[in-house]
Short mmCIF file of C-alpha atoms in Angstrom, two decimals:
data_model
loop_
_atom_site.label_atom_id
_atom_site.label_comp_id
_atom_site.label_asym_id
_atom_site.label_seq_id
_atom_site.Cartn_x
_atom_site.Cartn_y
_atom_site.Cartn_z
CA MET B 23 -0.14 -0.05 -0.24
CA LYS B 24 0.52 3.48 -0.36
CA ILE B 25 0.39 6.52 1.13
CA TYR B 26 0.55 9.80 -0.24
CA ASP B 27 1.16 12.40 2.15
CA ARG B 28 3.62 15.03 3.93
CA PRO B 29 4.93 14.72 8.03
CA GLY B 30 4.51 16.79 10.12
CA PHE B 31 0.43 17.82 8.77
CA PRO B 32 -3.03 17.58 10.21
CA ASN B 33 -4.86 14.62 8.62
CA PRO B 34 -1.00 13.19 7.60
CA SER B 35 -0.52 12.58 11.61
CA ARG B 36 -3.89 11.33 11.87
CA ILE B 37 -2.96 7.99 9.90
CA ARG B 38 0.08 8.03 11.25
CA MET B 39 -0.74 6.91 14.54
CA ILE B 40 -3.19 4.64 13.40
CA LEU B 41 -0.27 3.07 11.43
CA ALA B 42 1.50 3.09 14.59
CA GLN B 43 -1.81 2.14 16.52
CA LYS B 44 -2.45 -1.29 14.25
CA GLY B 45 1.16 -1.66 13.36
CA LEU B 46 0.91 -1.46 9.72
CA GLU B 47 3.67 1.19 9.38
CA ASP B 48 5.94 -1.16 8.13
CA GLN B 49 3.56 -1.82 4.81
CA ILE B 50 2.73 1.49 3.48
CA GLU B 51 5.25 3.63 1.11
CA PHE B 52 5.14 6.52 1.98
CA VAL B 53 5.12 9.38 -1.43
CA GLY B 54 6.28 12.85 0.05
CA VAL B 55 3.14 15.47 -1.72
CA ASP B 56 4.81 19.66 -1.48
CA LEU B 57 1.44 21.34 0.76
CA VAL B 58 4.05 24.22 1.45
CA GLY B 59 3.94 24.26 -3.20
CA ALA B 60 0.35 23.48 -3.57
CA GLU B 61 0.90 19.92 -5.18
CA HIS B 62 -1.96 18.30 -3.68
CA LYS B 63 -3.95 21.79 -5.57
CA GLN B 64 -2.29 20.08 -9.08
CA ALA B 65 -4.46 17.89 -11.49
CA PRO B 66 -2.57 15.13 -11.50
CA PHE B 67 -3.45 15.24 -7.58
CA LEU B 68 -7.15 15.95 -8.30
CA ALA B 69 -6.85 13.04 -10.27
CA MET B 70 -6.48 11.03 -7.33
CA ASN B 71 -8.85 13.17 -4.79
CA PRO B 72 -10.64 15.35 -6.33
CA ALA B 73 -11.15 16.96 -3.39
CA GLY B 74 -7.83 18.23 -2.98
CA LYS B 75 -6.22 17.15 0.69
CA ILE B 76 -3.78 14.90 2.23
CA PRO B 77 -3.71 11.83 2.30
CA VAL B 78 -4.88 9.92 0.01
CA LEU B 79 -4.23 5.88 0.70
CA GLU B 80 -3.46 4.10 -2.15
CA LEU B 81 -4.31 -0.33 -2.37
CA ASP B 82 -2.02 -2.31 -4.35
CA ASP B 83 -5.20 -2.82 -6.57
CA GLY B 84 -5.42 0.80 -7.45
CA THR B 85 -8.09 1.58 -5.03
CA LEU B 86 -7.80 5.41 -3.86
CA ILE B 87 -9.66 6.44 -0.49
CA SER B 88 -8.91 9.45 1.17
CA GLU B 89 -10.96 11.20 3.53
CA SER B 90 -9.26 10.43 7.06
CA THR B 91 -12.14 8.49 8.24
CA ALA B 92 -12.31 6.35 5.87
CA ILE B 93 -8.62 5.55 5.36
CA THR B 94 -9.51 5.02 9.66
CA GLU B 95 -12.06 2.43 8.45
CA TYR B 96 -9.78 0.41 6.12
CA LEU B 97 -6.53 0.01 8.13
CA ASP B 98 -8.24 -0.95 10.76
CA ASN B 99 -10.70 -3.71 9.11
CA LEU B 100 -8.53 -5.56 7.63
CA ASP B 101 -6.82 -7.27 10.18
CA GLY B 102 -10.69 -8.85 10.88
CA HIS B 103 -10.45 -7.29 14.74
CA PRO B 104 -10.92 -3.38 14.77
CA VAL B 105 -9.98 -1.64 17.43
CA LEU B 106 -10.92 2.14 16.86
CA THR B 107 -13.78 1.85 15.28
CA GLY B 108 -15.89 -0.05 16.97
CA SER B 109 -17.10 -3.71 17.16
CA THR B 110 -20.48 -2.96 18.34
CA PRO B 111 -23.38 -1.90 16.69
CA ARG B 112 -23.10 1.09 19.60
CA GLU B 113 -19.37 1.53 19.80
CA LYS B 114 -19.64 2.53 15.80
CA ALA B 115 -22.44 4.82 16.05
CA VAL B 116 -20.75 6.50 19.55
CA ILE B 117 -17.22 6.74 17.95
CA HIS B 118 -18.50 8.68 14.62
CA MET B 119 -19.97 10.86 16.83
CA MET B 120 -17.84 11.74 18.28
CA GLN B 121 -15.36 11.48 15.44
CA ASN B 122 -17.59 14.28 13.17
CA ARG B 123 -17.80 16.49 16.39
CA ALA B 124 -14.17 16.80 16.36
CA GLU B 125 -13.85 17.70 13.29
CA ALA B 126 -16.76 19.98 11.60
CA GLU B 127 -16.44 21.47 15.93
CA LEU B 128 -12.28 21.45 16.43
CA THR B 129 -10.30 20.34 13.70
CA GLY B 130 -12.36 21.73 11.26
CA ALA B 131 -12.65 25.99 12.56
CA VAL B 132 -8.71 25.60 13.16
CA ASP B 133 -8.16 24.54 9.77
CA GLY B 134 -10.69 27.94 8.93
CA TYR B 135 -8.71 29.90 10.70
CA PHE B 136 -5.83 28.46 9.56
CA HIS B 137 -5.96 29.31 6.58
CA TYR B 138 -8.15 32.15 6.13
CA ALA B 139 -7.37 34.74 9.55
CA THR B 140 -3.69 33.64 9.14
CA PRO B 141 -0.70 34.03 5.81
CA GLY B 142 -1.52 29.51 6.09
CA LEU B 143 0.34 27.81 4.57
CA GLY B 144 1.44 30.94 2.51
CA SER B 145 1.69 32.23 -0.94
CA ALA B 146 1.35 29.42 -3.23
CA MET B 147 -1.65 27.71 -1.11
CA GLN B 148 -3.42 31.61 -0.41
CA PRO B 149 -5.67 31.25 -3.64
CA TYR B 150 -6.53 27.96 -3.72
CA VAL B 151 -7.82 27.94 -0.04
CA ALA B 152 -8.35 31.60 0.79
CA PRO B 153 -9.18 33.73 -1.32
CA GLU B 154 -8.96 37.24 -1.23
CA TRP B 155 -13.17 38.18 -0.18
CA VAL B 156 -14.13 40.77 1.44
CA GLY B 157 -15.37 38.78 5.05
CA ARG B 158 -12.22 36.16 4.51
CA LYS B 159 -10.36 37.78 8.36
CA GLU B 160 -13.51 38.27 9.91
CA TRP B 161 -14.93 34.54 9.39
CA GLY B 162 -11.37 32.89 10.78
CA GLU B 163 -11.72 35.01 13.62
CA ARG B 164 -15.45 32.98 13.85
CA GLN B 165 -13.60 29.87 12.94
CA ARG B 166 -11.57 31.14 16.09
CA ALA B 167 -13.84 31.10 18.46
CA LYS B 168 -15.47 27.27 17.65
CA ALA B 169 -12.25 26.04 17.90
CA ILE B 170 -12.22 27.16 21.93
CA ARG B 171 -15.67 25.88 22.36
CA ALA B 172 -15.26 22.62 20.79
CA MET B 173 -11.92 22.79 23.08
CA THR B 174 -14.53 23.51 26.18
CA TYR B 175 -17.32 20.72 25.11
CA PHE B 176 -14.56 17.92 24.86
CA ASP B 177 -13.08 19.21 27.85
CA GLY B 178 -16.41 18.09 29.58
CA VAL B 179 -16.79 15.36 28.14
CA LEU B 180 -13.34 14.02 28.99
CA LYS B 181 -14.66 15.20 32.94
CA ASN B 182 -17.26 12.24 32.86
CA GLN B 183 -15.18 9.29 30.65
CA PRO B 184 -11.31 8.15 30.04
CA PHE B 185 -11.78 8.61 26.29
CA VAL B 186 -13.69 10.84 24.00
CA ALA B 187 -16.24 7.89 22.42
CA GLY B 188 -16.53 6.40 26.16
CA ASP B 189 -13.73 3.57 27.78
CA ALA B 190 -11.43 2.94 25.34
CA PHE B 191 -9.24 5.25 22.76
CA SER B 192 -11.11 5.37 19.72
CA MET B 193 -9.53 7.34 16.30
CA ALA B 194 -12.59 10.02 17.63
CA ASP B 195 -9.26 10.87 20.71
CA ILE B 196 -6.19 10.89 17.99
CA THR B 197 -8.62 13.35 16.44
CA VAL B 198 -8.92 15.69 19.10
CA PHE B 199 -5.67 14.59 19.31
CA ALA B 200 -4.19 16.51 15.88
CA GLY B 201 -6.87 18.69 16.19
CA LEU B 202 -5.12 20.59 19.34
CA ASN B 203 -1.46 19.41 18.06
CA PHE B 204 -3.16 21.71 14.76
CA ALA B 205 -4.52 24.18 16.66
CA ASP B 206 -1.51 24.71 19.02
CA ALA B 207 0.65 24.74 15.70
CA ALA B 208 -1.97 27.82 14.25
CA GLY B 209 -1.15 29.80 18.25
CA ILE B 210 -4.68 28.85 19.67
CA ALA B 211 -4.45 28.16 23.38
CA ILE B 212 -6.41 25.37 25.12
CA PRO B 213 -7.94 27.51 27.91
CA GLU B 214 -6.12 27.17 31.22
CA ASN B 215 -9.63 26.05 32.92
CA ALA B 216 -9.60 22.65 30.58
CA THR B 217 -8.48 20.54 33.07
CA SER B 218 -9.82 17.31 31.64
CA LEU B 219 -8.43 17.71 28.51
CA ILE B 220 -5.47 18.91 29.35
CA ALA B 221 -4.83 15.67 31.24
CA TRP B 222 -6.36 13.65 28.89
CA ARG B 223 -3.68 14.68 26.01
CA VAL B 224 -0.60 14.25 28.32
CA ARG B 225 -1.88 10.73 28.45
CA VAL B 226 -2.37 10.61 24.91
CA SER B 227 0.99 11.67 24.33
CA ASN B 228 2.48 8.56 26.18
CA LEU B 229 0.35 6.12 24.81
CA PRO B 230 3.44 3.88 22.70
CA SER B 231 1.81 4.39 19.46
CA VAL B 232 1.34 8.38 19.85
CA LYS B 233 4.78 8.72 21.17
CA ASN B 234 6.86 6.33 19.33
CA ARG B 235 5.16 7.21 15.06
CA SER B 236 7.06 8.55 12.44
CA GLY B 237 5.83 11.11 10.57
CA GLN B 238 5.47 14.15 14.10
CA ASP B 239 7.53 16.86 12.82
CA LEU B 240 7.33 19.11 9.58
CA LEU B 241 10.70 18.39 7.24
CA PRO B 242 12.80 20.70 7.54
CA GLU B 243 12.57 22.11 3.32
CA ASP B 244 9.04 22.70 5.13
CA LEU B 245 10.11 24.47 8.52
CA LYS B 246 12.44 26.69 6.13
CA ARG B 247 9.42 27.49 3.62
CA PHE B 248 7.45 28.86 6.66
CA GLY B 249 10.10 30.92 7.91
CA LEU B 250 10.79 28.53 11.25
CA MET U 27 -35.98 3.89 19.81
CA LYS U 28 -36.70 7.70 19.83
CA ILE U 29 -35.83 9.91 16.89
CA TYR U 30 -35.44 13.30 17.04
CA ASP U 31 -36.25 15.13 14.15
CA ARG U 32 -38.96 16.86 12.10
CA PRO U 33 -40.79 15.58 8.49
CA GLY U 34 -39.16 17.02 4.66
CA PHE U 35 -35.78 18.40 6.13
CA PRO U 36 -32.51 17.41 4.72
CA ASN U 37 -30.46 15.14 7.22
CA PRO U 38 -34.71 13.21 8.79
CA SER U 39 -35.40 12.88 4.93
CA ARG U 40 -31.87 10.15 4.30
CA ILE U 41 -32.49 8.54 8.23
CA ARG U 42 -36.12 7.88 6.96
CA MET U 43 -34.51 6.45 3.51
CA ILE U 44 -32.10 4.71 5.72
CA LEU U 45 -34.53 3.08 8.07
CA ALA U 46 -37.25 2.09 4.71
CA GLN U 47 -34.14 0.61 3.50
CA LYS U 48 -33.66 -2.15 6.52
CA GLY U 49 -36.83 -2.37 7.42
CA LEU U 50 -37.04 -0.93 10.28
CA GLU U 51 -40.17 2.04 10.55
CA ASP U 52 -41.94 0.33 13.43
CA GLN U 53 -39.37 0.40 16.29
CA ILE U 54 -39.08 3.89 15.68
CA GLU U 55 -41.27 6.19 18.39
CA PHE U 56 -40.47 10.05 16.04
CA VAL U 57 -40.72 13.10 18.41
CA GLY U 58 -40.59 16.53 16.20
CA VAL U 59 -38.71 18.92 16.89
CA ASP U 60 -40.12 22.46 15.58
CA LEU U 61 -37.28 23.61 13.76
CA VAL U 62 -38.70 26.56 12.10
CA GLY U 63 -39.11 28.04 15.65
CA ALA U 64 -35.62 26.73 16.23
CA GLU U 65 -35.83 24.04 19.19
CA HIS U 66 -33.15 22.34 18.44
CA LYS U 67 -30.69 25.59 18.89
CA GLN U 68 -32.44 26.09 22.80
CA ALA U 69 -30.84 24.13 25.66
CA PRO U 70 -33.29 21.08 25.93
CA PHE U 71 -32.45 19.74 23.27
CA LEU U 72 -29.02 21.48 22.96
CA ALA U 73 -27.83 18.77 26.26
CA MET U 74 -29.24 16.37 23.54
CA ASN U 75 -26.89 17.53 20.49
CA PRO U 76 -24.10 20.12 22.20
CA ALA U 77 -24.11 20.24 18.13
CA GLY U 78 -27.58 21.86 17.68
CA LYS U 79 -28.84 19.17 14.64
CA ILE U 80 -31.53 16.91 14.23
CA PRO U 81 -32.07 14.16 14.26
CA VAL U 82 -30.93 12.50 16.88
CA LEU U 83 -31.23 8.87 18.13
CA GLU U 84 -31.77 7.81 21.09
CA LEU U 85 -31.72 4.37 22.43
CA ASP U 86 -33.84 2.51 25.19
CA ASP U 87 -30.85 2.25 26.95
CA GLY U 88 -30.94 6.23 26.99
CA THR U 89 -27.81 6.34 24.90
CA LEU U 90 -28.08 9.80 22.23
CA ILE U 91 -26.42 9.39 18.42
CA SER U 92 -26.54 12.34 16.60
CA GLU U 93 -24.84 13.19 13.02
CA SER U 94 -26.67 11.00 10.73
CA THR U 95 -23.45 8.68 9.70
CA ALA U 96 -23.68 7.34 12.75
CA ILE U 97 -27.22 6.56 13.29
CA THR U 98 -26.38 4.85 9.70
CA GLU U 99 -24.12 2.92 11.53
CA TYR U 100 -26.13 1.74 14.02
CA LEU U 101 -28.74 1.34 12.13
CA ASP U 102 -27.08 -1.01 9.54
CA ASN U 103 -24.93 -3.22 11.87
CA LEU U 104 -28.87 -3.19 14.08
CA ASP U 105 -29.32 -7.16 12.41
CA GLY U 106 -25.21 -8.16 12.13
CA HIS U 107 -26.14 -7.86 8.13
CA PRO U 108 -24.84 -4.36 6.86
CA VAL U 109 -25.97 -3.21 3.51
CA LEU U 110 -25.35 0.48 3.31
CA THR U 111 -22.35 0.90 4.97
CA GLY U 112 -19.92 -1.46 2.80
CA SER U 113 -18.88 -5.49 4.97
CA THR U 114 -15.12 -6.15 3.83
CA PRO U 115 -12.46 -3.19 4.60
CA ARG U 116 -12.53 -1.76 1.19
CA GLU U 117 -16.39 -1.68 0.88
CA LYS U 118 -16.68 0.52 4.37
CA ALA U 119 -13.63 2.88 2.85
CA VAL U 120 -15.03 3.34 -0.88
CA ILE U 121 -18.36 4.46 0.98
CA HIS U 122 -17.44 5.74 4.00
CA MET U 123 -14.92 8.24 1.62
CA MET U 124 -17.62 8.97 -0.61
CA GLN U 125 -20.73 9.76 2.00
CA ASN U 126 -17.71 12.37 3.68
CA ARG U 127 -17.50 13.79 0.10
CA ALA U 128 -20.91 14.32 -0.64
CA GLU U 129 -21.45 16.38 3.10
CA ALA U 130 -18.44 18.44 2.95
CA GLU U 131 -18.83 19.27 -0.97
CA LEU U 132 -22.90 18.73 -1.60
CA THR U 133 -25.26 18.68 1.20
CA GLY U 134 -23.04 20.60 3.17
CA ALA U 135 -22.09 23.31 0.22
CA VAL U 136 -26.29 23.43 -0.74
CA ASP U 137 -26.71 23.90 3.33
CA GLY U 138 -24.39 27.21 3.41
CA TYR U 139 -25.90 28.56 0.63
CA PHE U 140 -29.74 28.29 2.28
CA HIS U 141 -28.84 29.81 4.98
CA TYR U 142 -26.30 32.30 3.74
CA ALA U 143 -27.31 33.68 1.18
CA THR U 144 -31.20 33.23 1.46
CA PRO U 145 -33.62 34.18 3.70
CA GLY U 146 -33.13 30.28 5.14
CA LEU U 147 -35.36 28.78 7.78
CA GLY U 148 -36.42 32.22 8.85
CA SER U 149 -36.81 35.37 10.98
CA ALA U 150 -37.08 32.56 14.58
CA MET U 151 -33.60 30.40 13.12
CA GLN U 152 -31.64 33.21 10.86
CA PRO U 153 -29.18 34.28 14.60
CA TYR U 154 -28.00 31.13 15.26
CA VAL U 155 -27.30 29.57 12.16
CA ALA U 156 -26.20 32.99 9.38
CA PRO U 157 -25.54 35.80 11.65
CA GLU U 158 -25.15 39.22 9.72
CA TRP U 159 -21.85 40.02 8.67
CA VAL U 160 -20.38 41.23 5.60
CA GLY U 161 -18.79 38.33 3.89
CA ARG U 162 -22.34 36.11 4.83
CA LYS U 163 -24.05 36.77 1.30
CA GLU U 164 -20.86 36.43 -0.97
CA TRP U 165 -20.14 33.49 1.46
CA GLY U 166 -23.44 31.59 0.39
CA GLU U 167 -22.99 32.36 -3.50
CA ARG U 168 -19.67 30.13 -2.92
CA GLN U 169 -21.41 27.76 -1.52
CA ARG U 170 -24.15 27.77 -4.34
CA ALA U 171 -20.96 27.57 -6.88
CA LYS U 172 -19.19 24.49 -4.75
CA ALA U 173 -22.44 22.92 -5.17
CA ILE U 174 -22.50 23.17 -8.98
CA ARG U 175 -19.09 21.22 -8.92
CA ALA U 176 -19.54 18.71 -6.14
CA MET U 177 -23.49 17.65 -9.31
CA THR U 178 -20.54 17.84 -11.45
CA TYR U 179 -18.44 15.84 -9.83
CA PHE U 180 -20.86 12.45 -9.15
CA ASP U 181 -22.25 12.97 -12.57
CA GLY U 182 -18.68 12.08 -13.57
CA VAL U 183 -18.39 9.07 -11.07
CA LEU U 184 -21.99 7.75 -12.26
CA LYS U 185 -21.10 7.57 -15.79
CA ASN U 186 -18.70 4.46 -14.63
CA GLN U 187 -20.14 2.94 -12.12
CA PRO U 188 -24.31 2.21 -11.40
CA PHE U 189 -24.11 3.98 -8.12
CA VAL U 190 -21.98 7.03 -5.85
CA ALA U 191 -19.81 4.44 -3.71
CA GLY U 192 -19.44 1.61 -6.77
CA ASP U 193 -22.36 -1.20 -8.02
CA ALA U 194 -23.89 -1.98 -4.80
CA PHE U 195 -26.34 1.45 -3.12
CA SER U 196 -25.12 1.99 -0.25
CA MET U 197 -25.48 5.71 2.10
CA ALA U 198 -23.65 7.21 0.37
CA ASP U 199 -25.85 7.88 -2.45
CA ILE U 200 -28.74 7.83 0.02
CA THR U 201 -26.73 11.52 1.53
CA VAL U 202 -26.27 12.14 -2.65
CA PHE U 203 -30.34 11.48 -3.14
CA ALA U 204 -30.83 13.93 -0.61
CA GLY U 205 -28.68 16.58 -1.21
CA LEU U 206 -29.90 16.61 -4.82
CA ASN U 207 -33.69 17.52 -3.12
CA PHE U 208 -32.22 19.93 -0.99
CA ALA U 209 -30.94 22.16 -3.80
CA ASP U 210 -34.13 22.07 -5.55
CA ALA U 211 -36.29 23.07 -2.51
CA ALA U 212 -33.22 25.39 -2.30
CA GLY U 213 -33.91 26.69 -5.84
CA ILE U 214 -30.25 25.35 -6.61
CA ALA U 215 -30.84 22.87 -10.37
CA ILE U 216 -28.86 20.12 -11.47
CA PRO U 217 -26.82 21.24 -14.44
CA GLU U 218 -28.73 20.11 -17.58
CA ASN U 219 -25.78 18.18 -18.92
CA ALA U 220 -24.92 16.12 -15.90
CA THR U 221 -26.98 12.80 -17.69
CA SER U 222 -25.78 10.57 -15.67
CA LEU U 223 -26.94 11.66 -11.98
CA ILE U 224 -30.14 12.73 -13.73
CA ALA U 225 -30.84 8.95 -15.05
CA TRP U 226 -29.25 7.74 -11.05
CA ARG U 227 -31.87 9.88 -9.72
CA VAL U 228 -34.71 9.16 -11.88
CA ARG U 229 -33.56 5.29 -10.73
CA VAL U 230 -32.75 6.04 -6.76
CA SER U 231 -36.51 7.48 -6.63
CA ASN U 232 -38.03 4.38 -7.87
CA LEU U 233 -36.41 2.42 -5.46
CA PRO U 234 -38.80 1.00 -3.11
CA SER U 235 -37.77 1.59 -0.20
CA VAL U 236 -37.15 5.64 -1.20
CA LYS U 237 -40.62 5.80 -3.28
CA ASN U 238 -42.76 4.75 -0.46
CA ARG U 239 -41.16 5.90 2.72
CA SER U 240 -42.70 8.18 5.09
CA GLY U 241 -41.59 11.71 5.77
CA GLN U 242 -40.62 12.81 3.07
CA ASP U 243 -42.71 16.78 2.98
CA LEU U 244 -42.44 18.83 4.84
CA LEU U 245 -45.61 19.62 7.06
CA PRO U 246 -48.62 21.11 6.75
CA GLU U 247 -47.45 23.60 9.49
CA ASP U 248 -44.68 24.44 8.21
CA LEU U 249 -45.73 24.86 4.77
CA LYS U 250 -47.40 27.50 5.93
CA ARG U 251 -44.54 29.94 8.48
CA PHE U 252 -42.55 28.77 5.54
CA GLY U 253 -45.59 31.50 3.12
CA LEU U 254 -45.64 27.69 0.80
#
């Protein structure tokens, strides 16, 4: 299998955590996509994923899977023993509910703030993700407020249960974890009183599959192009 | 089981199709939510679903499931024979990919146009979904263009395969079908040259579970409040 992605970016980091959790990292050939250069917005990449987003999983039969939830369903079910997407109807439902909520309210909102209210990925990407427009900055700022509300919501959830979807670690934890890392990078701080979310984040960061996975950091050339 | 929804609205219609397809309609007690009066944006409903969206499924043990994909996973897996969400890892992945794509590119875009560029659900709802803001109308118009691009995309998909996720009817077909109905209601026409999408829509509309399901039409009081 091949995965088209870029180390250190939010959705690739979600799938790298899934791979580590499932012990599948060795079975993947990673193909780099130049995100800062907007390679994923050009025709060859769009032929693989018309939404112009990474990561994309290419199966050995040539099937192309995009969307992180879909890639996760594939990887988690491959050995017949799903541990991140639920086994029973109730588990599947609660995990997908929290996964959608994490994407819609947290990661999507951070993404909106990053691309609309900050320089985002820079000049090559700006025309694709956030065209000049009178309401641009205000839209981005509203996404920032939405992301902070989501952090408060997940803090409330984690006051009552150890993981985002209940008693077991799931793909929804990975999505919230990646969302908080993205928020750090975008300059959105977790509210100081979100103590349950902060404690959960420390616990998750110490899980072996999170601590030891590859592709957590931006490549040196990306750091340079971001001016970091 | 209980479902909190409102007949004739987009996401409730998706779940009603799922129920008809699975033969589960008789097992549900439907509880009406006054969407036009913004009941789903008030505290009692937000305690059930903090995202303030219908439908919500309440299981007999009190578990609350929101997000249409999550409700679909529950209902489709309940009898141990999923027919709408895939059986193999590859099927699950392709169906979830197309489901996410249909939500992000089509139904979400129609929703954005409806609420931001038209009067939407009217005065009670407007402050919740689309606050006054200098870029509001332009944002809505851009969502309209995005929805039309999605229609062209799905037309291309359906030139090469009978259903949205391949050879079999799935939840992704239901999402695209409900998205097109929503587009009709919002005044976004399918491009005339999208002949494969138009032919697929006729085929789907004639499926027994689509043709005979309940809750397809708005209630008389909602029609009246919309001035229809």
